[in-house]
CSV table of C-alpha atoms in Angstrom, one decimal:
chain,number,residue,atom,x,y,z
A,1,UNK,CA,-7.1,20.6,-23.8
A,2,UNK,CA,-10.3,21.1,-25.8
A,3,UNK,CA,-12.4,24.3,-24.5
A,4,UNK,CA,-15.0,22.0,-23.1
A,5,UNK,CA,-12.3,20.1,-21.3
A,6,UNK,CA,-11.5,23.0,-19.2
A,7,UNK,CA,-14.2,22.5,-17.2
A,8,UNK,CA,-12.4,19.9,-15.2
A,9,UNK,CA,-10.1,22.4,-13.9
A,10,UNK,CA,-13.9,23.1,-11.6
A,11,UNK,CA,-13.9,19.8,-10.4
A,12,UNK,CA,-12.1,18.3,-7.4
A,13,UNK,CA,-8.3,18.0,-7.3
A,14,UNK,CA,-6.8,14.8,-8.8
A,15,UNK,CA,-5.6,14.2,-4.8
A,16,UNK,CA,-9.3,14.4,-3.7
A,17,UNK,CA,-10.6,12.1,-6.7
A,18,UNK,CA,-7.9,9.4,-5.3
A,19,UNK,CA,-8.4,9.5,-2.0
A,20,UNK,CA,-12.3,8.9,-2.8
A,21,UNK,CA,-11.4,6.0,-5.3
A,22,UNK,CA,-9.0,4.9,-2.3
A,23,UNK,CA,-12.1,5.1,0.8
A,24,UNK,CA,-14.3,3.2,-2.0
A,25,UNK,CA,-11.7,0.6,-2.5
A,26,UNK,CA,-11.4,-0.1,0.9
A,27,UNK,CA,-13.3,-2.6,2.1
A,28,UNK,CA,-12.8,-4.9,-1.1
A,29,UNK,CA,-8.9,-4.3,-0.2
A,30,UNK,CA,-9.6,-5.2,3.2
A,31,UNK,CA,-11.7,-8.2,2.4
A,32,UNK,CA,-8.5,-9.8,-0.3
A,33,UNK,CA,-6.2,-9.0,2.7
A,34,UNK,CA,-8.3,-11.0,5.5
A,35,UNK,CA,-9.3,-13.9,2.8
A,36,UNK,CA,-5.5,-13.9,2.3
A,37,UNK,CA,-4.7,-14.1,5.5
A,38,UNK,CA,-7.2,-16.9,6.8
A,39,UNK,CA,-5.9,-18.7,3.6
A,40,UNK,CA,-2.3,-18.8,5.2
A,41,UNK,CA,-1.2,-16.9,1.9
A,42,UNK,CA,1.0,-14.8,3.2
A,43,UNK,CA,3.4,-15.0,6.5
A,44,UNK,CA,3.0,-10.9,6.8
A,45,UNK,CA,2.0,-8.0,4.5
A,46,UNK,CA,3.1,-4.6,3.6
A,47,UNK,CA,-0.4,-2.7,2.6
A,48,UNK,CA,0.8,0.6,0.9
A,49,UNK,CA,-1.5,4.0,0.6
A,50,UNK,CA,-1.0,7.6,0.6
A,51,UNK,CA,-3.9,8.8,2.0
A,52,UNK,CA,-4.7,8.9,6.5
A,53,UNK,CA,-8.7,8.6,4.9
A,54,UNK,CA,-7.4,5.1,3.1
A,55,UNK,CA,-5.3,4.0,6.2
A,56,UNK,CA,-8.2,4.9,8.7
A,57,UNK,CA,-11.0,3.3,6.8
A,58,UNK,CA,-8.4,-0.3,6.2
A,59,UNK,CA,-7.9,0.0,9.5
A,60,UNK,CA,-11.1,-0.4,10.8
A,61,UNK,CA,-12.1,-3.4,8.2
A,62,UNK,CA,-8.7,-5.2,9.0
A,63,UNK,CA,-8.5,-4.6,12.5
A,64,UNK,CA,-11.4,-6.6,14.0
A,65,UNK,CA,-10.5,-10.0,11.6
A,66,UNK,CA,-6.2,-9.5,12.3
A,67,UNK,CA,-3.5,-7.9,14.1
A,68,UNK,CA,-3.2,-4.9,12.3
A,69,UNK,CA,0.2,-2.2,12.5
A,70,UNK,CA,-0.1,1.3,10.9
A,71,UNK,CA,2.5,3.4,9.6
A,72,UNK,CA,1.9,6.9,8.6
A,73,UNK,CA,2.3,10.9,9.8
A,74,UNK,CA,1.1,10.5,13.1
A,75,UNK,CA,3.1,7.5,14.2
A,76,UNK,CA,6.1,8.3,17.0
A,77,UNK,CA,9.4,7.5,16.3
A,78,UNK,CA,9.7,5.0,18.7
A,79,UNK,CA,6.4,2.7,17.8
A,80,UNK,CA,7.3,3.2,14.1
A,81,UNK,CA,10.9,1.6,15.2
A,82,UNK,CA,9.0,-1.3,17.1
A,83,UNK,CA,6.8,-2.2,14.0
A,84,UNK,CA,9.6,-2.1,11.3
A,85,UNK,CA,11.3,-4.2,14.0
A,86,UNK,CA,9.1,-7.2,13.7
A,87,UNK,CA,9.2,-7.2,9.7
A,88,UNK,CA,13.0,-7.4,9.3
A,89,UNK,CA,15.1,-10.9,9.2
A,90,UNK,CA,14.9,-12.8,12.1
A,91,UNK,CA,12.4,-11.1,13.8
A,92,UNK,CA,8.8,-11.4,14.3
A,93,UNK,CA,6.0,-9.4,16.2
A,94,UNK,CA,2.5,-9.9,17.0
A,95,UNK,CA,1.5,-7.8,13.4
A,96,UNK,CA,0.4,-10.1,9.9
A,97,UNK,CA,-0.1,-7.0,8.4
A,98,UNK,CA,1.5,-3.4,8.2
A,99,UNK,CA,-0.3,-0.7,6.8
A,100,UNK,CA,2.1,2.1,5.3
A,101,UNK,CA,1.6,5.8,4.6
A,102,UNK,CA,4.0,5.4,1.4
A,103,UNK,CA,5.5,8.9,2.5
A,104,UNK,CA,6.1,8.1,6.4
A,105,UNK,CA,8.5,5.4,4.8
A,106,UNK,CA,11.0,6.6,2.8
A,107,UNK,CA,14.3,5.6,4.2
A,108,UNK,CA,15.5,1.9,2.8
A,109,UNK,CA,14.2,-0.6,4.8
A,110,UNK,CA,14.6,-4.5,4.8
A,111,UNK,CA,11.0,-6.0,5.7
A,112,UNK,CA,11.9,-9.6,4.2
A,113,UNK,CA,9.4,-10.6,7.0
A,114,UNK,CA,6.4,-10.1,4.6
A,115,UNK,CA,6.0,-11.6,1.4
A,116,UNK,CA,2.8,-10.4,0.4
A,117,UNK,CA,2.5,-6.2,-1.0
A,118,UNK,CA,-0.5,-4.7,-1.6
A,119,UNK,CA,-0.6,-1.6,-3.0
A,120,UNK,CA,-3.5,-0.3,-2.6
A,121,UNK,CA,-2.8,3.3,-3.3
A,122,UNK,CA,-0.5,2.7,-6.2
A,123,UNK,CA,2.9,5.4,-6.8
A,124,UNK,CA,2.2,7.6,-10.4
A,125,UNK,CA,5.6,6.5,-11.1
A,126,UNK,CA,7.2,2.5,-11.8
A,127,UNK,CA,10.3,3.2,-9.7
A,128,UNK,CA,8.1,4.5,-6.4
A,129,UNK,CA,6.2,1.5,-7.1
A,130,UNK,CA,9.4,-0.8,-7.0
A,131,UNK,CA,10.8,1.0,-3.9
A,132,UNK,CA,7.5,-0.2,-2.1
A,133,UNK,CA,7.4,-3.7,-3.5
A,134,UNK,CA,11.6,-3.7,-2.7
A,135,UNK,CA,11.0,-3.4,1.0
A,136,UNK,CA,10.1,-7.4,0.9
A,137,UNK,CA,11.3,-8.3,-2.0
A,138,UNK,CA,15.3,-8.3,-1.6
A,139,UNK,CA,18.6,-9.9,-1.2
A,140,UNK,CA,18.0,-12.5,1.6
A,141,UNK,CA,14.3,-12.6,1.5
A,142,UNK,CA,13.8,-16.4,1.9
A,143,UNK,CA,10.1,-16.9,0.1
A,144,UNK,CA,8.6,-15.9,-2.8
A,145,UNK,CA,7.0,-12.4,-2.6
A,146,UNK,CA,3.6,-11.2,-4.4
A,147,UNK,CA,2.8,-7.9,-5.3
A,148,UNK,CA,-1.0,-6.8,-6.0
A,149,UNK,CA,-2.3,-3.3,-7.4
A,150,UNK,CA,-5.4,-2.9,-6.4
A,151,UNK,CA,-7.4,-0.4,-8.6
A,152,UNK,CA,-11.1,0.5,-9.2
A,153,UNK,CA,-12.8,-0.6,-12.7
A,154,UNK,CA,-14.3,3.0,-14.9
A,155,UNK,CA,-12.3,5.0,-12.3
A,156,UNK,CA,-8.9,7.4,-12.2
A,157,UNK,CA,-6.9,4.5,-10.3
A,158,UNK,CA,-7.8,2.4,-13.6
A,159,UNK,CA,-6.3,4.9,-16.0
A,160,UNK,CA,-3.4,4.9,-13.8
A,161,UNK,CA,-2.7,1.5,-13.5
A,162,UNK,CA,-2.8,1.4,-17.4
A,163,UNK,CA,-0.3,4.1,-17.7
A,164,UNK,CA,2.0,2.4,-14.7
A,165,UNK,CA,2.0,-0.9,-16.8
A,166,UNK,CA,3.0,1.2,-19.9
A,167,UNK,CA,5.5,2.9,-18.3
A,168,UNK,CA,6.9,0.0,-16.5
C-alpha cells in the first residue's frame, strides 16, 4: 500500500462495507426473485447471504409476494430439519424459496427440489461458491438448474465478482 492508501485501514471493515452493499441490493434481489417466481421460472430457489441484515431485509420484500423459508443462526434444529425437508427428492413443502445464511448450512445437503440459486451474498472463494450452487445442482437433480450472482455496479461486491470469475 501507498501511504495515502492507509487511510482505509480508518474506514469501515470490509464485513460492514458488504453487508451495506448486501441491505442496498436487497430489494432489486427481491424484485428478480418475485418476477422469477410469477414467471414460473423456477419450481423452488435457494437464495444464499451471509449476513442476518441481508436475510431480514429479503425477508420482508419476499415475504408479502411468496412463501418465504429462512435459514440462518437463529433457526432451531428442528424447523431447519422441516425446511431442508421440503427441498430434497421427492419431497415438497409449502416454501418456493429458501433463504440461506451460507454459514448455518455447511453440512452436504441434496436440495434437488430447487433449480434456481441466487447468490446474493456471493463466497470470496470459487469452491464456497460451487458448494452453494452444488446443493441443487447434483447427481439426480431432474431439471436444469441456474445460478445468478447478484452484485452492485461501482461497488466492493463488483470487484469481487471480477476476481471470483478470474479465479474460477
Amino acid at each position: 500500500l501507498a501511504a495515502e492508501d492507509w487511510t482505509l485501514l480508518d474506514g469501515p471493515s470490509v464485513s460492514t462495507v458488504r453487508r451495506i452493499v448486501g441491505v442496498a441490493k436487497a430489494k432489486a434481489a427481491a424484485e428478480l426473485i418475485a418476477y422469477e417466481a410469477g414467471e414460473d421460472q423456477f419450481s423452488k430457489a435457494l437464495v444464499f447471504c451471509d449476513h442476518r441484515a441481508v436475510i431480514d431485509a429479503l425477508t420482508e420484500k419476499l415475504g408479502a409476494t411468496l412463501p418465504v423459508a429462512v435459514i440462518d443462526g437463529r433457526t432451531t434444529d428442528k424447523a431447519r430439519e422441516s425446511i431442508l425437508a421440503s427441498f430434497e427428492p421427492d419431497r415438497s413443502g409449502p416454501h418456493r424459496v429458501c433463504i440461506i445464511q451460507r454459514q448455518a448450512l455447511k453440512e452436504g445437503r441434496t436440495l434437488t427440489q430447487a433449480d434456481r440459486v441466487f447468490l446474493v451474498e456471493p463466497a470470496w472463494t470459487p469452491d464456497d461458491n460451487k458448494q452453494m450452487i452444488a446443493r441443487a445442482w447434483r447427481r439426480g437433480q431432474p431439471r436444469p438448474v441456474r445460478a445468478s450472482f447478484l452484485h452492485l455496479p461501482g461497488s466492493l461486491d463488483e470487484a469481487v465478482t471480477r476476481v471470483l470469475a478470474r479465479k474460477a
